[in-house]
PDB file of C-alpha atoms in Angstrom:
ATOM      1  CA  UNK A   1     -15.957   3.099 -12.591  1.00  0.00           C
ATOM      2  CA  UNK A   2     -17.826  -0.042 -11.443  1.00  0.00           C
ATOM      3  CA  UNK A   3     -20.653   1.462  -8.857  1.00  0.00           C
ATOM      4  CA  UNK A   4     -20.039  -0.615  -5.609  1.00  0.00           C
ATOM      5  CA  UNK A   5     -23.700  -0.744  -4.929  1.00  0.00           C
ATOM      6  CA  UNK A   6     -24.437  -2.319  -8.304  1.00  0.00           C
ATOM      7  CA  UNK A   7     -21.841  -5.216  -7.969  1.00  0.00           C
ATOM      8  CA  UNK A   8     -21.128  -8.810  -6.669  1.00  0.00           C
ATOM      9  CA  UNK A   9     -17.360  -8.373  -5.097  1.00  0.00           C
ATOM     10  CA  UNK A  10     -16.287 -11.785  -5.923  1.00  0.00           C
ATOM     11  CA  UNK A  11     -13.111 -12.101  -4.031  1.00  0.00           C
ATOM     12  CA  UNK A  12     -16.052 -10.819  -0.876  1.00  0.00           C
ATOM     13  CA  UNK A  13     -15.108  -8.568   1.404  1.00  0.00           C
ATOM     14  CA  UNK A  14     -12.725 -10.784   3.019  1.00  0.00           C
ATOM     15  CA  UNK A  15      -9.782  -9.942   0.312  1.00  0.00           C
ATOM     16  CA  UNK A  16     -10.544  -6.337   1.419  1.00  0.00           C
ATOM     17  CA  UNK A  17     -11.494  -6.104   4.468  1.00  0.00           C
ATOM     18  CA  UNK A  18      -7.860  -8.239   5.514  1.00  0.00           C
ATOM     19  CA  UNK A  19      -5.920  -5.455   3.703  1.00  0.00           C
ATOM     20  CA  UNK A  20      -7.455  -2.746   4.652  1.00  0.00           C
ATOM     21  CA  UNK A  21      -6.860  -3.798   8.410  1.00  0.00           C
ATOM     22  CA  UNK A  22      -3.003  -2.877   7.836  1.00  0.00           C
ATOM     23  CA  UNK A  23      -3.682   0.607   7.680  1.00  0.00           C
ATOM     24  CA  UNK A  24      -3.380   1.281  10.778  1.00  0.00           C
ATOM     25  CA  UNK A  25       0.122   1.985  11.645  1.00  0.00           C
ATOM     26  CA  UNK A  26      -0.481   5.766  11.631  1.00  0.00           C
ATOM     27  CA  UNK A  27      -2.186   4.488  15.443  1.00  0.00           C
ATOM     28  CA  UNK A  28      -3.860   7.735  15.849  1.00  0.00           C
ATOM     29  CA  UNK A  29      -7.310   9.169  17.072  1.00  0.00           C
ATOM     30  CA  UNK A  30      -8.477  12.406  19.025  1.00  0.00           C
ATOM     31  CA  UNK A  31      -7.554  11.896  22.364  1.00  0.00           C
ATOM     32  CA  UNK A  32      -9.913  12.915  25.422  1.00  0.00           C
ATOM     33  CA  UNK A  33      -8.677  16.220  27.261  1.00  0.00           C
ATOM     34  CA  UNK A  34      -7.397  16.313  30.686  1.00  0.00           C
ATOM     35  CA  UNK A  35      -8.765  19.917  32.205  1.00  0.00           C
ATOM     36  CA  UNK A  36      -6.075  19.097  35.093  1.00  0.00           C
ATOM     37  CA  UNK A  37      -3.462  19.168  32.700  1.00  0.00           C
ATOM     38  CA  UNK A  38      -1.655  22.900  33.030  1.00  0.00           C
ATOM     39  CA  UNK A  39       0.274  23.665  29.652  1.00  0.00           C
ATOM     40  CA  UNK A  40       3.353  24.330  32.345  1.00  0.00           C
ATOM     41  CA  UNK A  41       3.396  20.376  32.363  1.00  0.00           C
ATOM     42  CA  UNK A  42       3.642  19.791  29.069  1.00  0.00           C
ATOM     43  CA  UNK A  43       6.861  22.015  28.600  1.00  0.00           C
ATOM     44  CA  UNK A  44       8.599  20.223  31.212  1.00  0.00           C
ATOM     45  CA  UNK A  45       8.168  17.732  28.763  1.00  0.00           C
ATOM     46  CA  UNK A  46      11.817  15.816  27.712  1.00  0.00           C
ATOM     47  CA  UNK A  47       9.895  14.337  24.304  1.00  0.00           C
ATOM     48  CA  UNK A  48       8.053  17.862  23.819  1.00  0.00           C
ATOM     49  CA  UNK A  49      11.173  19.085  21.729  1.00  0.00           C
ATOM     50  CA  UNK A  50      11.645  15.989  20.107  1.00  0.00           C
ATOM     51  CA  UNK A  51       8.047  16.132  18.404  1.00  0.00           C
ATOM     52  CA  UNK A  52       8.462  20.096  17.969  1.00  0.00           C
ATOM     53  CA  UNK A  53      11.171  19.200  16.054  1.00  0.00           C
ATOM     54  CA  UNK A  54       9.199  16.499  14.225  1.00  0.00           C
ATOM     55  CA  UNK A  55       6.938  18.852  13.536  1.00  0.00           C
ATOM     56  CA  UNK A  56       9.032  21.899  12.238  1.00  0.00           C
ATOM     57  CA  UNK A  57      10.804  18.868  10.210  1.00  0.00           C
ATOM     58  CA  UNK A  58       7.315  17.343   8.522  1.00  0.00           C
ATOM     59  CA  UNK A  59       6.230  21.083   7.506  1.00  0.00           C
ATOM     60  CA  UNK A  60       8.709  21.122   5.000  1.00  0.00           C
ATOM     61  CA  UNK A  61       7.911  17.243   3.573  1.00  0.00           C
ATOM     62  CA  UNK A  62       5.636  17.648  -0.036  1.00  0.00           C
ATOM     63  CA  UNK A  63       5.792  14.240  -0.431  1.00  0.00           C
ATOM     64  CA  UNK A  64       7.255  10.601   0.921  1.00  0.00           C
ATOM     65  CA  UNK A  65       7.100   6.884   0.662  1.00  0.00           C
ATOM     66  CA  UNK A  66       8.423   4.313   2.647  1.00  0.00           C
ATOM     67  CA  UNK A  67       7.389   0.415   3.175  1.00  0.00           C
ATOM     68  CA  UNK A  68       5.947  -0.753   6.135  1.00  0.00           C
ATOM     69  CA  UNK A  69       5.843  -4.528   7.729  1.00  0.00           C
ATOM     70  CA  UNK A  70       3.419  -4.307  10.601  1.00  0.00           C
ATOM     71  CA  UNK A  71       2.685  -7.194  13.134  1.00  0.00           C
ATOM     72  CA  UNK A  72      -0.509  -7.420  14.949  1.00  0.00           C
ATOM     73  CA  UNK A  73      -0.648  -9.424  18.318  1.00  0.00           C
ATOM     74  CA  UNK A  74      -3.654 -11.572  19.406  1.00  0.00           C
ATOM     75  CA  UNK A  75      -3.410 -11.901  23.207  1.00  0.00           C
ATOM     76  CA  UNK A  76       0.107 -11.643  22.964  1.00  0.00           C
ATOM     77  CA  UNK A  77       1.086 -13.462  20.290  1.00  0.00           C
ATOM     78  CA  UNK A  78       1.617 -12.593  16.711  1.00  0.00           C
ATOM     79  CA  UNK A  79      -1.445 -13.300  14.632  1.00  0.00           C
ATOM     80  CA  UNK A  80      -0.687 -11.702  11.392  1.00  0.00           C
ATOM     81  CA  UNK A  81       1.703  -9.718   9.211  1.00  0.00           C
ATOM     82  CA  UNK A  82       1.631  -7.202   6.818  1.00  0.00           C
ATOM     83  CA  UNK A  83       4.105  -5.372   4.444  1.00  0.00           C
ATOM     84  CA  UNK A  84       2.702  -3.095   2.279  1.00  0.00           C
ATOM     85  CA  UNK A  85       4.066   0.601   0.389  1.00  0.00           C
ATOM     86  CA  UNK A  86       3.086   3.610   1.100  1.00  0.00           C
ATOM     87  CA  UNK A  87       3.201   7.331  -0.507  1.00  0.00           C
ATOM     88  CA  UNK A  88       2.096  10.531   0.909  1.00  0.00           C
ATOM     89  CA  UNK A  89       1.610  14.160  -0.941  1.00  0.00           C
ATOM     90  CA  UNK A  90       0.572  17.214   0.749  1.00  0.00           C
ATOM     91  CA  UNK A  91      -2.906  17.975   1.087  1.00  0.00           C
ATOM     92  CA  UNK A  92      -3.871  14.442   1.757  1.00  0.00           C
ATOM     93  CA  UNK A  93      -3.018  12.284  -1.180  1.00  0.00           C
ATOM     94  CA  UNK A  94      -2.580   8.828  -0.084  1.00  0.00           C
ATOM     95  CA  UNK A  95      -1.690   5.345  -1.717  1.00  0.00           C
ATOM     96  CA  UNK A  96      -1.297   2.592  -0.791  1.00  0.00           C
ATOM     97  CA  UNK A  97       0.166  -1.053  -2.691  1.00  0.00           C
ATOM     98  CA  UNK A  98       0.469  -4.176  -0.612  1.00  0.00           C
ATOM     99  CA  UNK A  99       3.219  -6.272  -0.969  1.00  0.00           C
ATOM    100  CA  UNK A 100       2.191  -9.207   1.104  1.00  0.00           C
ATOM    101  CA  UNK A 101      -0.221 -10.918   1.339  1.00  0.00           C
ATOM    102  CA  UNK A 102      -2.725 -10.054  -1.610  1.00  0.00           C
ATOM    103  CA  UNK A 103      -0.047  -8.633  -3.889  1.00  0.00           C
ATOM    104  CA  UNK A 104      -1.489  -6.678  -6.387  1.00  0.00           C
ATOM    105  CA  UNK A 105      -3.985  -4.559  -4.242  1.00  0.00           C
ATOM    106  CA  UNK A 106      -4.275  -0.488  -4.001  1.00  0.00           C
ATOM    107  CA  UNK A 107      -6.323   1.836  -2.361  1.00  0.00           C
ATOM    108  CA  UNK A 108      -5.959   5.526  -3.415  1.00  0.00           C
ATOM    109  CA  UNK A 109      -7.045   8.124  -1.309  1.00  0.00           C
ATOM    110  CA  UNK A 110      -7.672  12.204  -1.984  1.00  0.00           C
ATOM    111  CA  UNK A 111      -7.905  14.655   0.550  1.00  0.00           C
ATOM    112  CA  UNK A 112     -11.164  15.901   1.631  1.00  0.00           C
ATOM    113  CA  UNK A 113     -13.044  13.350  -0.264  1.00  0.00           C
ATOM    114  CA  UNK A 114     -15.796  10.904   1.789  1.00  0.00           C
ATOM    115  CA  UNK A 115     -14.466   7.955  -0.176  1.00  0.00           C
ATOM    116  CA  UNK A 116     -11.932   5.709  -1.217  1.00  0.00           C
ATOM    117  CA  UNK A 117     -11.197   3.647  -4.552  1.00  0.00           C
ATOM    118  CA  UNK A 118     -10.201   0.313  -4.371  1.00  0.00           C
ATOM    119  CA  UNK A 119      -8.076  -1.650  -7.226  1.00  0.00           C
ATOM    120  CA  UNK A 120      -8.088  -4.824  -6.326  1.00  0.00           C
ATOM    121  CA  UNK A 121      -5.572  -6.214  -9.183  1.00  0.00           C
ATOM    122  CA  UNK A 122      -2.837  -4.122 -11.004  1.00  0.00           C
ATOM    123  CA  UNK A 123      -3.120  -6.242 -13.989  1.00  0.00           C
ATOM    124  CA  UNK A 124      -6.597  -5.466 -14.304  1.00  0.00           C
ATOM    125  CA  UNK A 125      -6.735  -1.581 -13.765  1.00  0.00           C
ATOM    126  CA  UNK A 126     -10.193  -0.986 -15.234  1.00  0.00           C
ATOM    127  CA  UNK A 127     -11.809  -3.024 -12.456  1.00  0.00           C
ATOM    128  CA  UNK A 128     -12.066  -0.819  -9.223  1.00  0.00           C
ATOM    129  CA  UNK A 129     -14.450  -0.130  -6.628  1.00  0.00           C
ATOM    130  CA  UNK A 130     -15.144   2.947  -4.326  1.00  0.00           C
ATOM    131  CA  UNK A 131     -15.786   2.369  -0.328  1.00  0.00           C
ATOM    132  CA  UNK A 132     -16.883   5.088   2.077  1.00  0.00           C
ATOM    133  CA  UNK A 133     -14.329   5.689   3.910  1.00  0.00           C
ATOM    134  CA  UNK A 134     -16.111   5.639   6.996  1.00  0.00           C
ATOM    135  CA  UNK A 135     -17.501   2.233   5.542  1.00  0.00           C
ATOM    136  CA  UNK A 136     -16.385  -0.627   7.644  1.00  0.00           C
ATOM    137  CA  UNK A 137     -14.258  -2.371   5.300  1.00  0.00           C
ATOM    138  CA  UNK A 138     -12.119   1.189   5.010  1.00  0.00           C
ATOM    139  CA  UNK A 139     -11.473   1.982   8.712  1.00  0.00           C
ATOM    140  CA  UNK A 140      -8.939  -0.703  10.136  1.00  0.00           C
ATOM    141  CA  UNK A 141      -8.914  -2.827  12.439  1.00  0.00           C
ATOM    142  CA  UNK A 142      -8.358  -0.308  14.842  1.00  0.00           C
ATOM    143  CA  UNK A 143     -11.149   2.007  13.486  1.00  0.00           C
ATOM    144  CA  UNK A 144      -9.484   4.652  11.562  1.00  0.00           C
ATOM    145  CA  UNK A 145      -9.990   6.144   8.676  1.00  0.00           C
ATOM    146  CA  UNK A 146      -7.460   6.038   5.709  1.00  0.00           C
ATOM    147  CA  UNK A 147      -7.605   9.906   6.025  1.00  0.00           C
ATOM    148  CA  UNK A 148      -5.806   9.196   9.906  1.00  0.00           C
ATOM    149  CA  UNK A 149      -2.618   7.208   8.588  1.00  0.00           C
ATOM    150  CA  UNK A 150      -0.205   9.799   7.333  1.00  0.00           C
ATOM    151  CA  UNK A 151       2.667  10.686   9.463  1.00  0.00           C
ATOM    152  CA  UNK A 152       1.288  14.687   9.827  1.00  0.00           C
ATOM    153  CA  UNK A 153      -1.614  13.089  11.811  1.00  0.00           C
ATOM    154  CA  UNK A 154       0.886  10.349  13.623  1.00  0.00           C
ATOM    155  CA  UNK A 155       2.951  13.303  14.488  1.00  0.00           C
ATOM    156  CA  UNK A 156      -0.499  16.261  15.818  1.00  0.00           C
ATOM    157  CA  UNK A 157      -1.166  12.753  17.922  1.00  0.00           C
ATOM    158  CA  UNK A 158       2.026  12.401  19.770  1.00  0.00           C
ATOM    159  CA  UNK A 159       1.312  16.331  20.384  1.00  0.00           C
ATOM    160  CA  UNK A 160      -2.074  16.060  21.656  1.00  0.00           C
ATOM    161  CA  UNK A 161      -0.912  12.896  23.858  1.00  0.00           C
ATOM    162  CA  UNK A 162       1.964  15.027  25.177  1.00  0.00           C
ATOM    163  CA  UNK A 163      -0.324  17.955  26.420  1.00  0.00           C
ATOM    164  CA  UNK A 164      -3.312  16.174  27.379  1.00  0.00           C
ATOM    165  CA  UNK A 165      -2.377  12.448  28.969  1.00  0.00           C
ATOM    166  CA  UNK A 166      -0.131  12.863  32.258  1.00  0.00           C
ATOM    167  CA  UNK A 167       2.973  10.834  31.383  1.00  0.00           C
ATOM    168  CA  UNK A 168       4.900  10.419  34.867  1.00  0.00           C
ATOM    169  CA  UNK A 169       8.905  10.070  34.576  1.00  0.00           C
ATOM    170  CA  UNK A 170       9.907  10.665  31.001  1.00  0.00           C
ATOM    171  CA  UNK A 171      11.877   8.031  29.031  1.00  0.00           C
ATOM    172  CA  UNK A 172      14.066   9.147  26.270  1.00  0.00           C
ATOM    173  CA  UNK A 173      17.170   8.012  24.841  1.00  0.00           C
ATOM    174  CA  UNK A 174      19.305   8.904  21.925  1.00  0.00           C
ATOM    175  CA  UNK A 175      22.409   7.964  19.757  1.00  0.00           C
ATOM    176  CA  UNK A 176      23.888  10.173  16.944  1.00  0.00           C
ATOM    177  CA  UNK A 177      21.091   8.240  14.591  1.00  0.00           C
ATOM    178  CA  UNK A 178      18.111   7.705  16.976  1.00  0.00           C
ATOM    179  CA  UNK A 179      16.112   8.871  19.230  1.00  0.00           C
ATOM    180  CA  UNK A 180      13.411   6.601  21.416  1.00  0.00           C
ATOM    181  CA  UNK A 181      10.938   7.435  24.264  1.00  0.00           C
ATOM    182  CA  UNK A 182       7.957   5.851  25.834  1.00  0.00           C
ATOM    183  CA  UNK A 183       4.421   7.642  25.401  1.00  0.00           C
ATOM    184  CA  UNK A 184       1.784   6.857  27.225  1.00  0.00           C
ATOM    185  CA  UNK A 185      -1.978   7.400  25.439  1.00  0.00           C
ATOM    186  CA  UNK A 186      -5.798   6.872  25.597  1.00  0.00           C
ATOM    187  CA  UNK A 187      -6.856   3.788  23.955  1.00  0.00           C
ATOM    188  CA  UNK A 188      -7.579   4.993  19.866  1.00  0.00           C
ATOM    189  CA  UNK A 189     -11.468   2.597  20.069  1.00  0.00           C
ATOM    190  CA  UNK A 190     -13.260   3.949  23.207  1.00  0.00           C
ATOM    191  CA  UNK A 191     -10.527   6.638  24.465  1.00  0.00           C
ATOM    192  CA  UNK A 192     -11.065   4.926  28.002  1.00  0.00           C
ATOM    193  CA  UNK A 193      -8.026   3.125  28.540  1.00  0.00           C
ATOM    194  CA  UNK A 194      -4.317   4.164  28.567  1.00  0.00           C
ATOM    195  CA  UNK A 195      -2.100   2.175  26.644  1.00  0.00           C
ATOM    196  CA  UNK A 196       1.971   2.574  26.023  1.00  0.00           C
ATOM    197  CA  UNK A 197       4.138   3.371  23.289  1.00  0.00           C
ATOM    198  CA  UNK A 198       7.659   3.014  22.329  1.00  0.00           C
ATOM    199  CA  UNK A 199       8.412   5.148  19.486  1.00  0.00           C
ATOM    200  CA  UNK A 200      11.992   5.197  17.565  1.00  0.00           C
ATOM    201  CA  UNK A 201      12.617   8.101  15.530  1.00  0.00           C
ATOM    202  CA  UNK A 202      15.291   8.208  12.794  1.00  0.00           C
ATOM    203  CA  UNK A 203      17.312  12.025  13.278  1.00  0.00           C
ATOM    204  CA  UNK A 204      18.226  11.548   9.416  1.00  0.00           C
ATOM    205  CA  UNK A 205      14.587  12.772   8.664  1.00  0.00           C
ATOM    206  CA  UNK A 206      12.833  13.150  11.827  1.00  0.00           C
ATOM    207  CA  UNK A 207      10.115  10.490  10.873  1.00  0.00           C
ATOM    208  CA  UNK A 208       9.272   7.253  12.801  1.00  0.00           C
ATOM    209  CA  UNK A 209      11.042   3.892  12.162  1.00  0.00           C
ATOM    210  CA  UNK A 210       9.821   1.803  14.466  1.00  0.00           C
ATOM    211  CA  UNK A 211       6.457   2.319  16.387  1.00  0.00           C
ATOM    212  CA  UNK A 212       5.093  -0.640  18.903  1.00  0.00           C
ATOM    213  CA  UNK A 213       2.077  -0.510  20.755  1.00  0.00           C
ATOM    214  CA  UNK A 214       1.244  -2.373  24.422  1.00  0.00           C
ATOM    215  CA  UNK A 215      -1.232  -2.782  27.030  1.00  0.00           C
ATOM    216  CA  UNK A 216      -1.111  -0.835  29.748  1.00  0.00           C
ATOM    217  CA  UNK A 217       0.359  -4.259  31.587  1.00  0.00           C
ATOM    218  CA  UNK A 218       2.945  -5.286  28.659  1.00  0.00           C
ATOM    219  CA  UNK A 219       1.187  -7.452  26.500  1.00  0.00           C
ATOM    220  CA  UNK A 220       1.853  -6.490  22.623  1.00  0.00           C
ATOM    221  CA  UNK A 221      -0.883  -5.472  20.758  1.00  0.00           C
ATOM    222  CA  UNK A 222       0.883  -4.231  17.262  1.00  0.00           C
ATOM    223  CA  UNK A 223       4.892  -3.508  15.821  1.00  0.00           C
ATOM    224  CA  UNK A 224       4.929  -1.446  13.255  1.00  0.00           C
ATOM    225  CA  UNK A 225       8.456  -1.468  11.242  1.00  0.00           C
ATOM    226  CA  UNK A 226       9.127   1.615   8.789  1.00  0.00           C
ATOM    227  CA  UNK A 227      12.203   1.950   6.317  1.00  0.00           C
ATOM    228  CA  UNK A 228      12.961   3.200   3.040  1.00  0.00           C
ATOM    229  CA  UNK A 229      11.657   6.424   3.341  1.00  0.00           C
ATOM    230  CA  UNK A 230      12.123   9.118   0.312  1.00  0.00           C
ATOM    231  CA  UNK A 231      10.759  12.672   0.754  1.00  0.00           C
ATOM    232  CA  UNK A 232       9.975  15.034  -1.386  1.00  0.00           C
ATOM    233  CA  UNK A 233      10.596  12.548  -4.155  1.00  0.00           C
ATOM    234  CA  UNK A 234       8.746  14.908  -6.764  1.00  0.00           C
ATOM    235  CA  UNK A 235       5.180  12.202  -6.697  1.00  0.00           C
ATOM    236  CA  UNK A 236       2.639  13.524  -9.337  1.00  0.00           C
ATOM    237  CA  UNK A 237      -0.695  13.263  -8.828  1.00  0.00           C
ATOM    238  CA  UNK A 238      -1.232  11.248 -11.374  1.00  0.00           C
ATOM    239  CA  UNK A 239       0.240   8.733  -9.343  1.00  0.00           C
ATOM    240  CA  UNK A 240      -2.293   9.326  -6.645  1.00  0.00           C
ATOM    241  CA  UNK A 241      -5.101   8.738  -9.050  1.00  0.00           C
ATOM    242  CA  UNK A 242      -6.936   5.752  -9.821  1.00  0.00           C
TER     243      UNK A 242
END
């Protein structure tokens, strides 16, 4: 292992910090609670089952991948896209390789640790590098973690936004493949704003497949596009480690 504090990056922090941005399609932080909220509201919830069933659905996933394409929006306009695999095993073992740009790039991530390792070429798999993960060129653009981008923690933030944002008139629509519904949630930097979200959810595995995120007003701020998904595809944890 090549000690980050002892060595010149020579790609920077640019190569890194740019990938490391596209880790935020989980879209999640802890949300602030509304004391006015009764728990009588959320059950008259039309989405509440949905993510119950989400839930009961995810406690029964050891492992998945999928690839992601994500799109982020710069005053309403796209400004950059991603694409980029991802794998998941219980207890917090995360991967992730990018596709494009900066093919070649992997950050592995185990549960519970305070850091992250970093291998910036496949062909070279000696040469890695470990980040914080609170370390600024680890959290996204968004300011999560790596340890806040699994679908368990997507899904225990839908819950929390359910109980403790008021979301007015629910929105929910479904087909024998999909369901969709609009989620309204505090802003995941400064929890002081609410934003909105339109989340599609595939009934083949209960999982999103589509989650976009929007001002308040309208204007996009990020699509993030999910397919491909295989659960409980038997990952080692080997695989996991760097």
């Amino acid at each position: 292992m090549i000690p980050i504090s002892s060595t010149k990056i020579s790609f920077s922090d640019k190569r890194v910090r740019g990938l490391l941005i596209i880790l935020g399609f989980a879209l999640v932080q802890p949300l602030i609670i509304d004391a006015r909220l009764s728990p009588a509201w959320a059950e008259e919830s039309r989405i509440l089952p949905v993510v119950r069933t989400m839930e009961s659905s995810f406690d029964s996933v050891e492992d998945y991948s999928c690839e992601v394409e994500q799109i982020f929006y710069q005053d309403g306009k796209e400004d950059q896209r991603y694409q980029f695999k991802f794998y998941y095993k219980r207890n917090k073992r995360i991967r992730v390789d990018f596709i494009s740009p900066y093919s070649g790039m992997s950050i592995y991530y185990q549960g519970g640790n305070r850091d992250a390792t970093v291998k910036p070429f496949r062909g070279l798999p000696s040469l890695k590098f470990k980040f914080s993960i609170h370390n600024p060129l680890i959290k996204t653009a968004a300011g999560q973690t790596i340890d806040q981008t699994d679908m368990g923690y997507f899904i225990n933030f839908l819950m929390k936004n359910l109980k403790k944002v008021k979301q007015g008139e629910d929105e929910v629509y479904e087909n024998r493949e999909q369901m969709k519904f609009l989620l309204l949630a505090m802003d995941y930097i400064e929890e002081k704003n609410l934003e909105r979200y339109r989340i599609i959810i595939s009934k083949r595995n209960w999982l999103p497949i589509r989650i976009e995120r929007y001002h308040l007003e309208g204007q996009a701020l990020e699509v993030t596009m999910i397919k491909d998904y295989v659960i409980n595809g038997r990952l080692g944890e080997k695989f996991f480690t760097p």
